[in-house]
Every structure is written in C-alpha cells, then in structure tokens.
Amino acid sequence: MILFGQQLLNGVLIGAIYALIAVGFTLIFGILRVVNFAHGELYMLGAFVAYTLIGKMGMPYLLAAPVAAVVVALLAVPLLTATVGFLREQDETATVLATIGLSMVLQQCALLTWGGDPVMIPTPFGETVTLGPLYTTGQRLLTLAVAVALIAGLTWFIRSTNLGRGIRAVAQDADAAALVGVSPSRIHVVTHALAGGLAASAGALIGPVLAIHSAMGELAIFKAFVVVILGGLGSVPGAIAGGFALGVVESLGAGFIAGDYKDAFGYVVLIAILLLRPAGLFGKVAA
Amino acid sequence: MSETRRRLLLVTLIASLALLARAEAAGPLKIGIIAPQTGNLATDGNAYLGAAQAVIEAKNAAGGIQGRKIEVIAYDEKGQVNEAVNAARRLLTEDRVAVVLSGSTSGNFLATMPLLNQYRTPALAIATSPKVTEGGNRYVFRIAQLIPDRVRDNVQLAKELRAKTVGFLQVNDETQRVYVKSVKELVEKEGIKVLFEEWFQYGDSDFSAYLSKLRQAAPDIVYLGGEVTQCATILRQAKETGVKAALVLPTSVVGENLLKAAGAGADGVYGQTIWVPSALTTPEARTFEALMKQKGLPSSYYSVIGYTEAQIALAALAKAGDDPEKLRDAVAASSIPSPLGPIRFDKNGHGNAVGRVFQVRGGLWNLVK
C-alpha cells in the first residue's frame, strides 16, 4: 500500500510537468490550429537559460527560473511568428514542416551553445522530504506547486480577463472575433508568448530533477502529443487532466507491471480513451 | 651548377611530379564513420566521431598516407537501427569507403554487419555484444572490452564488498541483456541472491518509479545501465530516494562526462572500464589527452575507442592501401601502440584492452584494484 502511495505521488509529480508542457502545446493548436513541433525545444531552452543564469551570472534558482520563462516567452514570439504566424494561412503542411525545421535549428543552436554533454541545474531544494511513509524532494514539491499555480493562473486569465476572452473568441472563430474588434494577430502574439513561457517554466522546474541536454525536447514533444490527444486536441482542461493521467499511469505501470513497457502503458490508455471517446477526454466531436 | 647536377635535379623534379600526379589520380583514401550525432546517444557518438576525425585530421596535416589524403564521410544514425543500416548502405554502395568505423550500439551495429560482409569491407566497432565477433564475419573488429571480462570484474567487486544480494536497473538493449544474464549466472554460483531486476528504455528520463521499488527491495549492490544522461539522472534520483545500495555504472559511461553531468551525485559510485584518464599515464595516453584537450573533446570511453580505432585503420591503410582483403589482413595483424596499450586482435577480431574497477571519490575516478 505504501509503495502504491509512493508510485501515485511519483506519478502526480511528473504528471504536473507533462501537464505544463501540454497546456502550451494545446493552446497553440487551439488558437492557431497548428501542431507546433518546436514546442519541446522551448521547454529545452527554458532549462538551459535557467542553467546559464545560475551558472554564469550567479542568479539564485528562485529568480533564474521565472527569468528564464520570461526570456523564452519573449523569444517564442518572433520565432513562432516567423514560422507558424506567416505560413499558417497559406499551407498547413508547410507550417508543420516549418515548426519541424525550427525545432532542428533550435536543437543545433543549443548543441553549439551548451555542448552535447548533459548537465543538471543546481537547486537549493534537492534534499529529501518525507510525507509520513512517503518521500520526495523539495524540488519536486516546488515543481508541483508552481505547475498547479501556473495552470490555475492561466485558467483564470483565459476565463476572466479581456485578453483571455479574446483568446477564447479567436479559438472559436477567428473571423467572427475580428468582426467584434478582437485582433487575431495580437491574440496570436500573446498565445506564442504564453506557450513559450509555460514550456520554459516546465524546463526550468524539471532541470534540477532530470539531466538536461539539447535533445530533451524530442521526448517532451512525444509526451505532449499523448497528453493532448488523451485530453482532447485544443482543450486546456483536457491537457491538464491528460498530463496528470499519463504521469500516474506510467508510474503505476512501471511500479507494478513492467518498467520496460512504461511508455506503452500511456499508449494503451490513449487507445482505450479514444475508443470510448474519439475526441479525447475533454474534446468536442465536430458536428 | 654542373650539367650532371642540373639533370639530376630535373629528373628528381619530374619523378616527384609523376608521383604526385599518381597520388592525385588515385584519389583520397576514404574512411566511413557511422555514429549517433543527434538524439539521446549524441554525447557518446560525437565523442567517438570527434576523436576519430581528430586523428585523421592530424594525419592529413602530416601529408596523408603516401601522398594520398584521407577523406572522412560521416553519417548520423541518430541511435536508430534503420538509420544505421541506411548509413552503412550509402557508405558501401555510393561512397565506396575502404574501411568503416562504427560508434553505434550493439543492436544497431549488428544490423549493419550483413552489409559489411556482403561488400567485404573491414570495420572497427565499439559494439560489445558477443554476437559482433561470434558471427563469423571476418571483416569485423572491435577493441571494446568483452562482456565476460566486465562481468568477471563486476562480480569480483560484489564479492569484495561482501554483497549478499544484488539488483539490476538496466536499459533494454542487446548488450545489457547479455551482461545481466552473465552476471546473474555468476553471482548465483557465488550464493548471492538477485533481489531486483527492472528494465527501462533509451529515452526514459524519470526513474522515480523504479527507484521507489529499488529502495523497498534494498539489495546490497545494483548494476546500472543506460547512457550518460540516464545514469547521471539515476544517481541523483537514487540519492534523493534514499537508495543505500552500492551502485555500479555500465562501462560505457565511466569517464569525465559522467562526473560533469552527475556532480556530487556521482560520489561513491563504482565503474569498470578500460579507460580513465587520470589513472593511465603512458606517452600514448598523454598524446591522446592533449589532442582531446586541443579539440575541445571529452576524454572518455567513447573518444578513446574512436581515437584508437581510427589509428588502427590509418596504420592498416598505410600498410595495405584500400584493397579490401589486404586491408582486412592488415587490421587483423595490427599491433600499434595506443592509449589503451598495444592492441592485438584474436582470430575472431576481439581486441585485448584490459579493464579495471574505479570508484568516484572526491569528484575523481580512483582505481579500486
């Protein structure tokens, strides 16, 4: 029973990161109807920018992580505008290919800048924390707390602010939104920044837990895919639920069935959900 | 200048030009390199590739081989078996290289072996699976230490640490499957029980689920698998999880990269390898170290094997040219000095590099025996 509780906790903690990556990924899809293959690289950049701010500029971790998120959010705007923004209306295939190209360029830039060796972000919260019979680290608890706070903040922003209402309006119908005075191009810029910032936050939070390297975004994008399809393409609540579900399923599967099929458990659940709900947990079937 | 001297000078000049022209006409000697340059195995693959390229660049700078330049054609196999096979096919059918160097994992290299045999092209590989040289492919050579030698040293370590129980947290690939099977057979003969066995995939990055189980099983010693990023993560997460077992790394990650990636998490960990820079100080080892430093490359298991295999390939090309049979025989008869000592191959193509067990203490690898 203790092992079950431990694996559940492990799953929730890693699920928070999956959710954080997937929320930005699904936002881009929901607003721009584009699968952004470079999203994993924004996550990777968040980790490396935080690593550089701490290692080269002596910034404390608690400051470096949000600064890294802001830097990558600002960087995401021109990068995604130049690829997704310009090509989206012309050709969907070209847009997807452009994001694949962008992911390759960013990965190679990271390789040139930070080298090929994996590194870890130093953290003051690396000590083991016990929760009764369960244990984790301060960094993992911080990751969960920040991920939940960011997701809650994003949900409030989308639901309660004018800009958030604009995002929802453009997601539903960009032309109709434009007719009532919402600028889709402005919404796109905000969406790019939000997606970049969320992905980078995930990278900066996970960097002290997992080793970071230039190819780490590739794995993240596969996980994000599973999560958003599980939750329903374009659905923010779906991405949150899907992220936590995938983390828990993988952890329990690896803990109680077989570790080498860890990734397969996620896909089995995905297939099962799609058979029951073809549009995912929170997705709506097109009329 | 006398007439005789003038004539002699003219003849020498003409002969030199003729030789140069013949060398130019013969074209460069081609060496193909297949290694993962991107993806999870990129660190190791780039170390292998970079070190091999550095040796070949140095040879070209010194005039090449008998006036012929050496051309390197390198393909990225991305850690994927289909990419490795495609790379081998291109090297053998389009580029027509004289010799292939492979920094691929055993599984990927094994998939390219039928092509090497078909095109009768000598290859030097880092792959450690017994199948690499047990398959009767007379064109394949490798200097990585064989699995039985690693197994013997690592089981001896368990005995010296008076371990009563062992565990395995391993990456699911051909080499590690063979390794685990061999260690299990040997430790069970010694009366040591296997308490824990879990397998993960290349690409896995969070090990908390496995380590929670490992902590509960509590074996005395655990043999780890995976590439350098994964091992660094496992070491850090094992400390966070409160795993008390002695941890033994796979040979392929023992080196400076691991220390850099794992930091303080590496303290106390063991590893068996043929190469630890701080512990080997022969002139050849120092030359290798200096070249790696100059090129900004790591001094690691992968780079030292890439370096040594390229040296062997160059020596064989110098002796036999690019005729496949003569080149194959020249590699087989190789006995050049190297950072790993003089490497000789047995009749199956195994090199004779000798391994030792090391432990990280104070941020450095120290010889255990």
XYZ file of C-alpha atoms in Angstrom, chain B residues 26 28-30 65-66 68 96-99 119-123 138-139 141 313 316-332:
37
model
C 44.397 7.587 -57.126
C 41.731 10.106 -51.436
C 41.534 7.087 -49.166
C 38.004 7.008 -47.770
C 49.221 8.343 -46.479
C 51.826 8.036 -49.225
C 47.037 10.498 -50.588
C 32.650 3.128 -51.551
C 34.738 3.665 -48.443
C 37.759 1.460 -47.732
C 37.005 0.975 -44.056
C 30.670 -5.754 -49.549
C 33.815 -7.285 -47.934
C 34.637 -4.044 -46.152
C 36.692 -4.076 -42.938
C 35.008 -2.399 -39.980
C 35.893 -11.922 -40.769
C 35.735 -8.210 -41.683
C 36.968 -5.989 -35.433
C 42.508 1.985 -39.605
C 46.305 -0.601 -41.933
C 45.645 1.781 -44.858
C 49.309 2.827 -44.799
C 50.373 -0.820 -44.912
C 47.851 -2.243 -47.363
C 46.192 0.610 -49.267
C 42.473 0.250 -49.959
C 42.413 -3.291 -51.314
C 39.708 -4.926 -49.109
C 41.442 -8.275 -48.480
C 44.890 -6.817 -47.849
C 43.343 -4.125 -45.665
C 41.395 -6.707 -43.664
C 44.585 -8.722 -43.096
C 46.475 -5.568 -42.100
C 43.824 -4.717 -39.471
C 43.869 -8.327 -38.206
